[in-house]
Tab-separated table of C-alpha atoms and ligand atoms in Angstrom:
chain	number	residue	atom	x	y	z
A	1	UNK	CA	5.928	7.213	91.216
A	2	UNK	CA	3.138	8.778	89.229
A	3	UNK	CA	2.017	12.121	90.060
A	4	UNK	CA	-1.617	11.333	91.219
A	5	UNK	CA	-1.036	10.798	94.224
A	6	UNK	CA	1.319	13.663	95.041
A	7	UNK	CA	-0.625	16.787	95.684
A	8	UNK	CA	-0.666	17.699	99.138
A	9	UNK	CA	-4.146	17.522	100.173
A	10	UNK	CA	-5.298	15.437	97.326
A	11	UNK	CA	-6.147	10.992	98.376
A	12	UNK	CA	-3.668	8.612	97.517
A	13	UNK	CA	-4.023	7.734	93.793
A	14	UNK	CA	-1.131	5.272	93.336
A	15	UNK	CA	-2.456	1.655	92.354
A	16	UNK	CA	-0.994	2.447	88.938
A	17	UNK	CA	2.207	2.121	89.898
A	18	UNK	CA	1.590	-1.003	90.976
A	19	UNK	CA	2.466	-3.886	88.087
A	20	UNK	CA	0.895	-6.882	89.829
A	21	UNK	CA	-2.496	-5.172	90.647
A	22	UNK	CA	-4.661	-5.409	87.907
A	23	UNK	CA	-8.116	-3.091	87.244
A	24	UNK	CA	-10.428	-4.343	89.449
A	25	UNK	CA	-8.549	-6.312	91.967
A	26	UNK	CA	-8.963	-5.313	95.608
A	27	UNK	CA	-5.636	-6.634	97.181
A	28	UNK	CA	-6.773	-6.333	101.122
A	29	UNK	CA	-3.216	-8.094	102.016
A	30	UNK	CA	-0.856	-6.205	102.466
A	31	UNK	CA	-0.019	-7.387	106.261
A	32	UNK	CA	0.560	-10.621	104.797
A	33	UNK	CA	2.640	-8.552	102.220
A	34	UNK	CA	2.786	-5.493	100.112
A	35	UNK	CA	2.664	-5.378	96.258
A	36	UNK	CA	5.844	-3.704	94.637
A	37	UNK	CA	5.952	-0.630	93.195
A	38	UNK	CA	7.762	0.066	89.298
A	39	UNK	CA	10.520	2.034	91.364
A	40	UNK	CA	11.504	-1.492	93.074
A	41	UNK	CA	10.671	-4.066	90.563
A	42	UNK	CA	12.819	-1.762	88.162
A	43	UNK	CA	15.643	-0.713	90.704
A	44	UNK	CA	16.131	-4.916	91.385
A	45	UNK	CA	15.751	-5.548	87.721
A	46	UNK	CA	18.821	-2.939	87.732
A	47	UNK	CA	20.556	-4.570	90.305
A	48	UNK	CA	20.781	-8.114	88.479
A	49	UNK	CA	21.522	-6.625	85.022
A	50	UNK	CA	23.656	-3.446	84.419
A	51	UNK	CA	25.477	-3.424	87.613
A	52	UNK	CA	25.426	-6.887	89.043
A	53	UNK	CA	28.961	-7.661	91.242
A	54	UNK	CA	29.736	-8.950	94.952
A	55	UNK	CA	30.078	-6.697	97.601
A	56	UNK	CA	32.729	-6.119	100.429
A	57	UNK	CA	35.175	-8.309	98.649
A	58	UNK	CA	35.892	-7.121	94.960
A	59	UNK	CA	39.376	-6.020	93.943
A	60	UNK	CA	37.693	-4.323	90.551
A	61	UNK	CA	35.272	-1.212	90.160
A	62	UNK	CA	32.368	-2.970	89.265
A	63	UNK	CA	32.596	-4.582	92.735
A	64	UNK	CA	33.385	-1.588	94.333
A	65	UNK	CA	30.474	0.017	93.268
A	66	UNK	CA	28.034	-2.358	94.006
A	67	UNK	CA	29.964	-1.941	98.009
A	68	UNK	CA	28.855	1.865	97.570
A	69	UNK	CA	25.442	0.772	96.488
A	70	UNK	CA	24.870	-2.068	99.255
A	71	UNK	CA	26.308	0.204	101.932
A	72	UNK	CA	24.119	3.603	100.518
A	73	UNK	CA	21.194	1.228	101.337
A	74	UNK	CA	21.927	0.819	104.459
A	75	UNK	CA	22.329	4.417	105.110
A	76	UNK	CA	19.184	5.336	103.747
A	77	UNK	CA	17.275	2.265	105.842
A	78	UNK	CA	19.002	4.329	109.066
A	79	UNK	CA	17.827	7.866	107.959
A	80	UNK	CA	14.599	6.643	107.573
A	81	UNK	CA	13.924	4.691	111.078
A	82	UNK	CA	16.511	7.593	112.611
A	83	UNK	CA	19.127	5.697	113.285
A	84	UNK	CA	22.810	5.339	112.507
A	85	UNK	CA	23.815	3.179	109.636
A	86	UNK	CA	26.312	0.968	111.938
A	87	UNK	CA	23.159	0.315	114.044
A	88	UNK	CA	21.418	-1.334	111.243
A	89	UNK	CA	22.326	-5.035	110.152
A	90	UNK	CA	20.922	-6.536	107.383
A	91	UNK	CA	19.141	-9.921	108.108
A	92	UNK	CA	16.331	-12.011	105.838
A	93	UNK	CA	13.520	-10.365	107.682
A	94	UNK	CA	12.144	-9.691	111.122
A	95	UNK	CA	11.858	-13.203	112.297
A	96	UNK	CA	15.632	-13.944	111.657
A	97	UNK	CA	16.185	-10.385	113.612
A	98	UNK	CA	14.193	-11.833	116.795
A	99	UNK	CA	16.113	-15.306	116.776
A	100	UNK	CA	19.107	-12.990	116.288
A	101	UNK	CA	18.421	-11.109	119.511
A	102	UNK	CA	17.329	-13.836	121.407
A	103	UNK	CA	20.250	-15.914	120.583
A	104	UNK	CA	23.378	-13.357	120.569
A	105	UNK	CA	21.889	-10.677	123.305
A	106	UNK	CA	19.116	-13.379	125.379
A	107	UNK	CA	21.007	-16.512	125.710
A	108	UNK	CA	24.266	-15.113	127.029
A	109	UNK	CA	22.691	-13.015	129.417
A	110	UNK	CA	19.558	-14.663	130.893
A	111	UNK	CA	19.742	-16.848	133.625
A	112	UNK	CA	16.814	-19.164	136.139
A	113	UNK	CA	14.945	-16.739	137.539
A	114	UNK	CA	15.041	-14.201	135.141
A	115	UNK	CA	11.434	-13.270	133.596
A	116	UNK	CA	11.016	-12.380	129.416
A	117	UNK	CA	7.836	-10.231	128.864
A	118	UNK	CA	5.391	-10.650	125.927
A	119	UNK	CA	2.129	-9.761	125.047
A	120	UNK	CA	-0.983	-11.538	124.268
A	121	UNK	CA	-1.160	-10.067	120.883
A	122	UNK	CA	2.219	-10.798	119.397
A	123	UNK	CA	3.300	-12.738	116.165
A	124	UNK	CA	4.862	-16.224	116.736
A	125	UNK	CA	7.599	-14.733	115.134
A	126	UNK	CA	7.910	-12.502	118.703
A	127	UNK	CA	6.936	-15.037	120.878
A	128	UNK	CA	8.647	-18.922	119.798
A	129	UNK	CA	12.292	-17.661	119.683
A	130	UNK	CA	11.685	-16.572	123.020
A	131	UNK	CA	10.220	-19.602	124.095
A	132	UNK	CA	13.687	-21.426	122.879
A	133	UNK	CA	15.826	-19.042	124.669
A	134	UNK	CA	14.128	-19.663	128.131
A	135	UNK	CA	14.044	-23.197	127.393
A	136	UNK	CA	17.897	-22.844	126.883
A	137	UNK	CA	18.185	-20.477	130.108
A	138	UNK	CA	15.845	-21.503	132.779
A	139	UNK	CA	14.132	-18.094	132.210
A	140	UNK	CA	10.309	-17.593	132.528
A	141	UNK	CA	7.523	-15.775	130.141
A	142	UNK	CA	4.841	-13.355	131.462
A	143	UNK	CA	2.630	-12.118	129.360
A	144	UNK	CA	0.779	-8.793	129.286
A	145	UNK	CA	-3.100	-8.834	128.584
A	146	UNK	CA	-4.969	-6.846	126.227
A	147	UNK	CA	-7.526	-3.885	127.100
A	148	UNK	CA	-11.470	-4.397	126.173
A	149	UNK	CA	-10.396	-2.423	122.919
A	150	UNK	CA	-7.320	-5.446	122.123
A	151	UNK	CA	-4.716	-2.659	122.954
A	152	UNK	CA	-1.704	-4.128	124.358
A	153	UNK	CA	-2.683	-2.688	128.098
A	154	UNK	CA	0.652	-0.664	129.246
A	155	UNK	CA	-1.518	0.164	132.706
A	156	UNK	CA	-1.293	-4.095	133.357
A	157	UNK	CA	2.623	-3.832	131.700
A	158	UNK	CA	3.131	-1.472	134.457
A	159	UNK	CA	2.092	-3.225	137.219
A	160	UNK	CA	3.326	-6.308	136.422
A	161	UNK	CA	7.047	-5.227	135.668
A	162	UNK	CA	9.670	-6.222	138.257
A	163	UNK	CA	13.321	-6.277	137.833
A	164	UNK	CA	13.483	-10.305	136.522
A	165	UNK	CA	12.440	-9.174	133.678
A	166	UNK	CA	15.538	-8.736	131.762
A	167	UNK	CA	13.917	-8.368	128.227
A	168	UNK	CA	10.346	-7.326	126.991
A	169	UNK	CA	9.685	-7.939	123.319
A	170	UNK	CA	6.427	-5.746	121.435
A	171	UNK	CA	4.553	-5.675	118.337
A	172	UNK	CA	4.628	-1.460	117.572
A	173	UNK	CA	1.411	-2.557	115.661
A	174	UNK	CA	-0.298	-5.322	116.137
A	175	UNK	CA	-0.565	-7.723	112.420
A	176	UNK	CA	-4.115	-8.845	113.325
A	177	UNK	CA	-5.885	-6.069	114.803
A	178	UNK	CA	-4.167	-2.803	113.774
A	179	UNK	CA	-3.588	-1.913	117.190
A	180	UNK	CA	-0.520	0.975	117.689
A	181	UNK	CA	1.323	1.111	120.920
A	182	UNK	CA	2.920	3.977	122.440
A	183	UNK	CA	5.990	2.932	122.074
A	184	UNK	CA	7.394	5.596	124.096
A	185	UNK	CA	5.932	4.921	127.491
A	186	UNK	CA	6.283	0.659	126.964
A	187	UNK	CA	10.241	2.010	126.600
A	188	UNK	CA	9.814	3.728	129.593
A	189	UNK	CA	8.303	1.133	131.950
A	190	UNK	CA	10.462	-1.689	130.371
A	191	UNK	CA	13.877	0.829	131.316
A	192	UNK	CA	12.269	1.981	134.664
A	193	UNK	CA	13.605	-1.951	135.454
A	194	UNK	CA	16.691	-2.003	133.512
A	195	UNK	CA	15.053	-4.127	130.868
A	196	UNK	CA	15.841	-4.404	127.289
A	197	UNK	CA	13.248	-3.723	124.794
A	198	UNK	CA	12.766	-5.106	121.480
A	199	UNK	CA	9.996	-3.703	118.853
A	200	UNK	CA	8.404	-5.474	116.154
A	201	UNK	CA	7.906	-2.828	113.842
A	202	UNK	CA	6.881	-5.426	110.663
A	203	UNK	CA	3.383	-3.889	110.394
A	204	UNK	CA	4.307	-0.237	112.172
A	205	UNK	CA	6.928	0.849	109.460
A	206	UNK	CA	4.637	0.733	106.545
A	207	UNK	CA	1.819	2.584	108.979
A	208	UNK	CA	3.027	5.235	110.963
A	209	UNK	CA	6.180	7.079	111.065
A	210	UNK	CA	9.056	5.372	113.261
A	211	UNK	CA	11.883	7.000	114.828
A	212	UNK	CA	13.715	4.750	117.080
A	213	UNK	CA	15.947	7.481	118.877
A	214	UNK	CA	12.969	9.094	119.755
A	215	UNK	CA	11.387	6.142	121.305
A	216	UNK	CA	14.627	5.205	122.618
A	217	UNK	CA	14.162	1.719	121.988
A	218	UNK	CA	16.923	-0.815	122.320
A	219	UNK	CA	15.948	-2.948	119.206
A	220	UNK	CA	13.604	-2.243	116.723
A	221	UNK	CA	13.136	-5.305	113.520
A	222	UNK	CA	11.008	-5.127	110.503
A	223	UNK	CA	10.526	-7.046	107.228
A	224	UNK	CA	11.079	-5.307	103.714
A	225	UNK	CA	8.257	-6.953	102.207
A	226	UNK	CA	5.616	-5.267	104.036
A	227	UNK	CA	7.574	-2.030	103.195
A	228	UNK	CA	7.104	-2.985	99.511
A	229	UNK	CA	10.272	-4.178	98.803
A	230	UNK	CA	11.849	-7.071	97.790
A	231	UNK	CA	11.344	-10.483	100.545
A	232	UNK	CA	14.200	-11.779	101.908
A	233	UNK	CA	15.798	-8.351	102.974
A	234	UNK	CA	14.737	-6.815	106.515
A	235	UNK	CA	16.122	-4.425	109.610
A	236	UNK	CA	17.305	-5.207	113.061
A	237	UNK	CA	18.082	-1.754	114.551
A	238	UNK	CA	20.377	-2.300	117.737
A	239	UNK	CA	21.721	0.338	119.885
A	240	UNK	CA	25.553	0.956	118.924
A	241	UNK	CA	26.745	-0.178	122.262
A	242	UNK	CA	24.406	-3.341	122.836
A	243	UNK	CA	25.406	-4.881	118.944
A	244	UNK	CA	28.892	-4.134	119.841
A	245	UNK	CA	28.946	-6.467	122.992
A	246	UNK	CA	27.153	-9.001	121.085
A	247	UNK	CA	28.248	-12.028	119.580
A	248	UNK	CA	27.587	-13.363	116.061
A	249	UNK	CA	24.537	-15.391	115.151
A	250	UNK	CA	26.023	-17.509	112.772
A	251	UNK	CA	29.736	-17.633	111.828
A	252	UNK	CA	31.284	-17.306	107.812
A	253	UNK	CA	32.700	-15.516	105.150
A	254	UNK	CA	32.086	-11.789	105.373
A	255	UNK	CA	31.940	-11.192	109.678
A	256	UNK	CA	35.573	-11.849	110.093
A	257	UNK	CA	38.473	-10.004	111.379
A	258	UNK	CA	41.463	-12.578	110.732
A	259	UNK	CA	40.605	-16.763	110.735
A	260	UNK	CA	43.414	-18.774	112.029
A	261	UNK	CA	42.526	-22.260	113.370
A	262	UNK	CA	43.890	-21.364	116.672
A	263	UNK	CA	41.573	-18.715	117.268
A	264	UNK	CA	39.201	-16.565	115.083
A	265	UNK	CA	38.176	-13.108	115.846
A	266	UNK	CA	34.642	-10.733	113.957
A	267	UNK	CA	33.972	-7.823	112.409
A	268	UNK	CA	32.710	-5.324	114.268
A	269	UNK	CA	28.524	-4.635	113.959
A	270	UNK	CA	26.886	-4.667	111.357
A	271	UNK	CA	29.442	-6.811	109.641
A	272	UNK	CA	29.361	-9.606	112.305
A	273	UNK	CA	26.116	-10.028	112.037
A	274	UNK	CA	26.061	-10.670	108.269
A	275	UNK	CA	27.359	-13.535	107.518
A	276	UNK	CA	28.062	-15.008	103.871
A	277	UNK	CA	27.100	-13.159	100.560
A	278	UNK	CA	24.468	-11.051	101.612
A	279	UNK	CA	21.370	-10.632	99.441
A	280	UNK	CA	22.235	-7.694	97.754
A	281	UNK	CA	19.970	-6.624	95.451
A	282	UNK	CA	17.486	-6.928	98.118
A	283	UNK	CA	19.379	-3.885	100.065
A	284	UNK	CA	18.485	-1.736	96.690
A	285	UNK	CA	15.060	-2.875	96.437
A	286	UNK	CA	14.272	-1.510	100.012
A	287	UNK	CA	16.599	1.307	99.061
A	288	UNK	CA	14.198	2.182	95.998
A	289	UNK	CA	11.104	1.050	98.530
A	290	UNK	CA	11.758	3.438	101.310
A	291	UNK	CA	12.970	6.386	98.640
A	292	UNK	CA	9.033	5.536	97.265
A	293	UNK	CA	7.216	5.334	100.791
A	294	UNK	CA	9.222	8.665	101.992
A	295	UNK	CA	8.076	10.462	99.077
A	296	UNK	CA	4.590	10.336	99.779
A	297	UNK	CA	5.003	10.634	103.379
A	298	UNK	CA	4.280	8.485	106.245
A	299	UNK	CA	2.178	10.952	107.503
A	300	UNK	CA	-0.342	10.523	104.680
A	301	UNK	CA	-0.318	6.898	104.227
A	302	UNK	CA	-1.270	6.691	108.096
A	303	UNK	CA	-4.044	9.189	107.041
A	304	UNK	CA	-4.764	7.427	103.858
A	305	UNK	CA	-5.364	4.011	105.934
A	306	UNK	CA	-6.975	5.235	108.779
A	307	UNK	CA	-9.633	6.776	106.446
A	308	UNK	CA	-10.188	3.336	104.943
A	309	UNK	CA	-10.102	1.778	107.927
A	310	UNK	CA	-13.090	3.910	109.144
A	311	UNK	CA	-14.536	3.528	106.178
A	312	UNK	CA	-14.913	-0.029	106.565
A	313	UNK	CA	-15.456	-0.142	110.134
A	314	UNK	CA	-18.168	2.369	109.505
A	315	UNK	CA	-19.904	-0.137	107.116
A	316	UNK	CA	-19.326	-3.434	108.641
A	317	UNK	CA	-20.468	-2.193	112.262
A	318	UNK	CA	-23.600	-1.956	109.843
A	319	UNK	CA	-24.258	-5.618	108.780
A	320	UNK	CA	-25.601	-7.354	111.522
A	321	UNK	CA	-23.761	-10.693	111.473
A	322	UNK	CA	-20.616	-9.170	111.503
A	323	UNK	CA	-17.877	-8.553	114.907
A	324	UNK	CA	-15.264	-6.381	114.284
A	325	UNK	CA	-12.256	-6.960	116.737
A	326	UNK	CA	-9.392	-4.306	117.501
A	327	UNK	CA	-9.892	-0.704	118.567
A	328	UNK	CA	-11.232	1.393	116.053
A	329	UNK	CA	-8.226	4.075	115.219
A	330	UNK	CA	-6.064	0.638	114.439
A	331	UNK	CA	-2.997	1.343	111.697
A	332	UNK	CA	-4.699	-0.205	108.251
A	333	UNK	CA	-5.942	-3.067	109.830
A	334	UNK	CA	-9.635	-4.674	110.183
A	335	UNK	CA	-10.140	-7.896	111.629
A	336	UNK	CA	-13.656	-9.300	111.819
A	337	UNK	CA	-15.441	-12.895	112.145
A	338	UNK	CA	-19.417	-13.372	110.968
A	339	UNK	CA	-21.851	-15.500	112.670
A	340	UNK	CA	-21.912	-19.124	111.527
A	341	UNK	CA	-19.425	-18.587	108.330
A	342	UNK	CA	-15.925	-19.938	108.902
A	343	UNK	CA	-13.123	-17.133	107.925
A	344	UNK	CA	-11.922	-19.434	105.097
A	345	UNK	CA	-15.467	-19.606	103.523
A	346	UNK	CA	-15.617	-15.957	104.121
A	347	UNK	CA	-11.901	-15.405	102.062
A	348	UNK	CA	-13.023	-17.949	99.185
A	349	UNK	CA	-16.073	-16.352	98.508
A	350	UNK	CA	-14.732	-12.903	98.469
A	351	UNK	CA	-12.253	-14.322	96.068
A	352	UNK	CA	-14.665	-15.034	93.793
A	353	UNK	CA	-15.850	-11.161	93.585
A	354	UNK	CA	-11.992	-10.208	93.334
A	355	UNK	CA	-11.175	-9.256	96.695
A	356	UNK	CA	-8.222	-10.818	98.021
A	357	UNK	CA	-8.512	-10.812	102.594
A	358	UNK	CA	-6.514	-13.256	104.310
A	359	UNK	CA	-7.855	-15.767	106.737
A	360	UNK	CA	-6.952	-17.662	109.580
A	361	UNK	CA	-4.718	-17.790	112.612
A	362	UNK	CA	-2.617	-14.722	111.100
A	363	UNK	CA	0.489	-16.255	112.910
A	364	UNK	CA	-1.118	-15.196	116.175
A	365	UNK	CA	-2.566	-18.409	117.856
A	366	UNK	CA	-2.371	-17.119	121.529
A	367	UNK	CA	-4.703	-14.064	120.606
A	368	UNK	CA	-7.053	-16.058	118.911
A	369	UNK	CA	-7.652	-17.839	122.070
A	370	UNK	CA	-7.484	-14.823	124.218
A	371	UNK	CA	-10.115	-13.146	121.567
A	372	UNK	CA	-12.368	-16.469	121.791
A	373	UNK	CA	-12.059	-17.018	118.323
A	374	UNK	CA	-10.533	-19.611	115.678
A	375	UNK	CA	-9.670	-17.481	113.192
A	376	UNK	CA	-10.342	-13.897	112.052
A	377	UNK	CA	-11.005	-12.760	108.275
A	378	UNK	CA	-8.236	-9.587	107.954
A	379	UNK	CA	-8.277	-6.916	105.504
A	380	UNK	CA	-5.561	-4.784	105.660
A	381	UNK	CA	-4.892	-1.590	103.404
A	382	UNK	CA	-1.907	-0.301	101.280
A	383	UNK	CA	-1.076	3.352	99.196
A	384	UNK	CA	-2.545	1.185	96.584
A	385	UNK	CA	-5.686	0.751	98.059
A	386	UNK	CA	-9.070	3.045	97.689
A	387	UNK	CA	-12.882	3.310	98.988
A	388	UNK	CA	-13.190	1.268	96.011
A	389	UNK	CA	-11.701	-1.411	97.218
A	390	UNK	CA	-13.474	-0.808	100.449
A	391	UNK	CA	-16.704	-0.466	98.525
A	392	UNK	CA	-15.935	-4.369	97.111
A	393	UNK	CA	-15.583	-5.772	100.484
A	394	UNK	CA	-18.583	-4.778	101.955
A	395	UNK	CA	-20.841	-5.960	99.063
A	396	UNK	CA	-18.908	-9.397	98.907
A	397	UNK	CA	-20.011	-9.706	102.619
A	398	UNK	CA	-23.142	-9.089	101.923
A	399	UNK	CA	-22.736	-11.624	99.394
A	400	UNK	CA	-21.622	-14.147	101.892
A	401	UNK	CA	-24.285	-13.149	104.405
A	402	UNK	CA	-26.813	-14.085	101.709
A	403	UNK	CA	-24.835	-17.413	100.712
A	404	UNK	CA	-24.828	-18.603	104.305
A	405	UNK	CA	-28.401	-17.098	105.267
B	1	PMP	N1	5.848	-9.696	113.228
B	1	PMP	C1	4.714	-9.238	112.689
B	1	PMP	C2	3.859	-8.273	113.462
B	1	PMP	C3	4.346	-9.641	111.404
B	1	PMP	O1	3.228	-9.178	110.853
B	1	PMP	C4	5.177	-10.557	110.711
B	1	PMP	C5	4.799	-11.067	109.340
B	1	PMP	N2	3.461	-11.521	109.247
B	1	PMP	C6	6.356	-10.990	111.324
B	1	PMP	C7	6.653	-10.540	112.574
B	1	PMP	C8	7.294	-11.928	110.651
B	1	PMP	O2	7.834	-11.351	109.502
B	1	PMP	P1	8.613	-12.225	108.424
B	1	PMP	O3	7.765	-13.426	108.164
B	1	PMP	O4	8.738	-11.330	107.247
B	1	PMP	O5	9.937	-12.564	109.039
């Protein structure tokens, strides 16, 4: 990591540590997914060259080492998210930790009558493998409703909570609006039932520091490209005692104990739950990722954001065609729609002055209809990002607001 951005009181400087953002470029992604900084890009350069070998089942040193490497990942992953390292399983990314969930702790467990609880704002990610798990169980799905300010509303969570519900799954912070639970009290209504809570923490980990003892979640999953690390690696946290009673999600080389054909038994967690040749230069990428990300502090890339985000807020609340949805201390995320332009026009034309917004749904179909809208244009902010690249949005929406009148 370069220097710049190091000082203690001094704003993040860091884009040039970023390879795939060139001068100029205002990449307002980064809930989508985050660019990569040199430290990963190099450390899984390092991982296929130099010291490329299986893990877990090597006889020879090269092999061995790569075990210590794979297994120091994991470590670091659990000092980071305070957790133990046995608590942390290695999966693809937070959607394959939610169908893991569902199916190995859900399925076995749930029963008719039994009640799942969402919220309006979550990711289909959080809400379809919970729709096949009641399917499969005869369980039902409530749904908690937003506040005026698109806050998941804990005040409704709390009067709606009754013992059926046997698992409530939340996004720590929401992908479309920015909006940050408190992740402490939804723990503490969803236990004052006996339920099991899950957090999505895909857009919270990159935002705002997480530390799932002290929230005393029972799950907590991420993905480790929106950490800026490599895709294809991510986290499901899972209390010692609840992975333990679990059984595996998918069966293989790797989660065994001893295979006869008369009976087979597992691993104990996080080994059950990891199935096959893991991807192992992924573990080092988010190793290098989360080494990069705690070295500039989570504390200052929440401030970092949330001055951009006000920034922009400040100035969009300012042209007159523009709404801006979510409440306005969101975590590094700004959705907005503009009168009579369609969120896709609104992406291609910013496009063309080199800012890069996504567009759409955002994986979030239920909120759309709960905010009244289609689709939302979404900017979302990185270390990488600047009042720049703030600066480059605003004048491309003026831009639009002149192309469309
Ligand atoms: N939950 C949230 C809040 C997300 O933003 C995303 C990614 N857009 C996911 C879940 C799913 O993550 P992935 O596609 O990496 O599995």
């Amino acid at each position: 990591p370069s220097p710049a951005g190091r000082g203690k009181a001094a704003p993040l400087d860091l884009v040039s540590d970023f390879p795939a953002i060139p001068a100029g470029w205002a990449y307002l992604d980064t809930a989508a997914t985050a660019q990569k900084p040199q430290p990963v890009v190099d450390a899984i350069a390092r991982g296929y060259d130099r010291t490329y070998a299986t893990v877990h089942r090597g006889v020879y040193q090269r092999s061995a080492d790569m075990t210590l490497a794979y297994e120091a990942a994991r470590a670091r992953v659990a000092a980071f998210i305070g957790a133990q390292a046995g608590e942390c399983v290695f999966v693809r990314g937070a959607t394959e930790a939610i169908n893991l969930v569902a199916h190995s702790f859900a399925a076995p467990r749930l029963k008719p009558g039994d009640r799942i609880l969402l919220s309006m704002l979550e990711h289909h990610s959080n809400i379809v493998p919970w729709q096949m798990v009641a399917e499969r169980t005869g369980a039902a799905i409530d749904v908690v409703p937003l506040t005026d300010d698109h806050r998941i509303d804990l005040d409704a969570m709390q009067a709606m909570i009754r013992a059926e519900h046997k698992v409530v799954a939340l996004a720590h912070v929401s992908n479309v609006l920015g909006s940050v639970l408190d992740a402490k009290r939804a723990t503490r209504i969803a236990h004052s039932v006996g339920a099991t809570i899950l957090l999505d923490g895909c857009q919270a980990v990159p935002r705002v520091p997480v530390d799932v003892a002290d929230i005393g979640c029972d799950f907590y999953v991420f993905s480790g490209h929106k950490l800026y690390g490599p895709t294809g690696i991510g986290i499901l946290y899972g209390r010692a005692e609840l992975l333990g009673a679990m059984p595996p999600y998918q069966g293989g080389g790797s989660m065994i104990d001893r295979v006869t054909f008369a009976k087979t038994s597992y691993a104990p967690a996080p080994t059950r739950f990891e199935a096959g040749t893991p991807h192992i230069v992924g573990a080092l990428g988010l190793h290098a990722a989360i080494d990069y990300v705690d070295a500039i502090g989570l504390d200052r890339i929440h401030a970092h954001e949330t001055a951009l985000v006000a920034r922009t807020r400040e100035a969009l609340s300012r042209l007159n065609s523009v709404r801006l949805l979510g409440p306005d201390d969101s975590a590094g995320i700004v959705s907005f729609v503009m009168e009579g332009v369609h969120p896709h026009d609104i992406g291609t034309i910013l496009d063309e002055s080199r800012v890069a917004i996504r567009a759409g749904h955002h994986c979030a179909q239920p909120l759309m209809e709960a905010l009244g809208v289609e689709a939302t244009a979404r900017a979302s902010f990185g270390v990488y990002n600047g009042p720049a690249d703030v600066d480059a949005l605003v004048a491309g929406l003026e831009r639009v607001g002149k192309i469309f009148g």
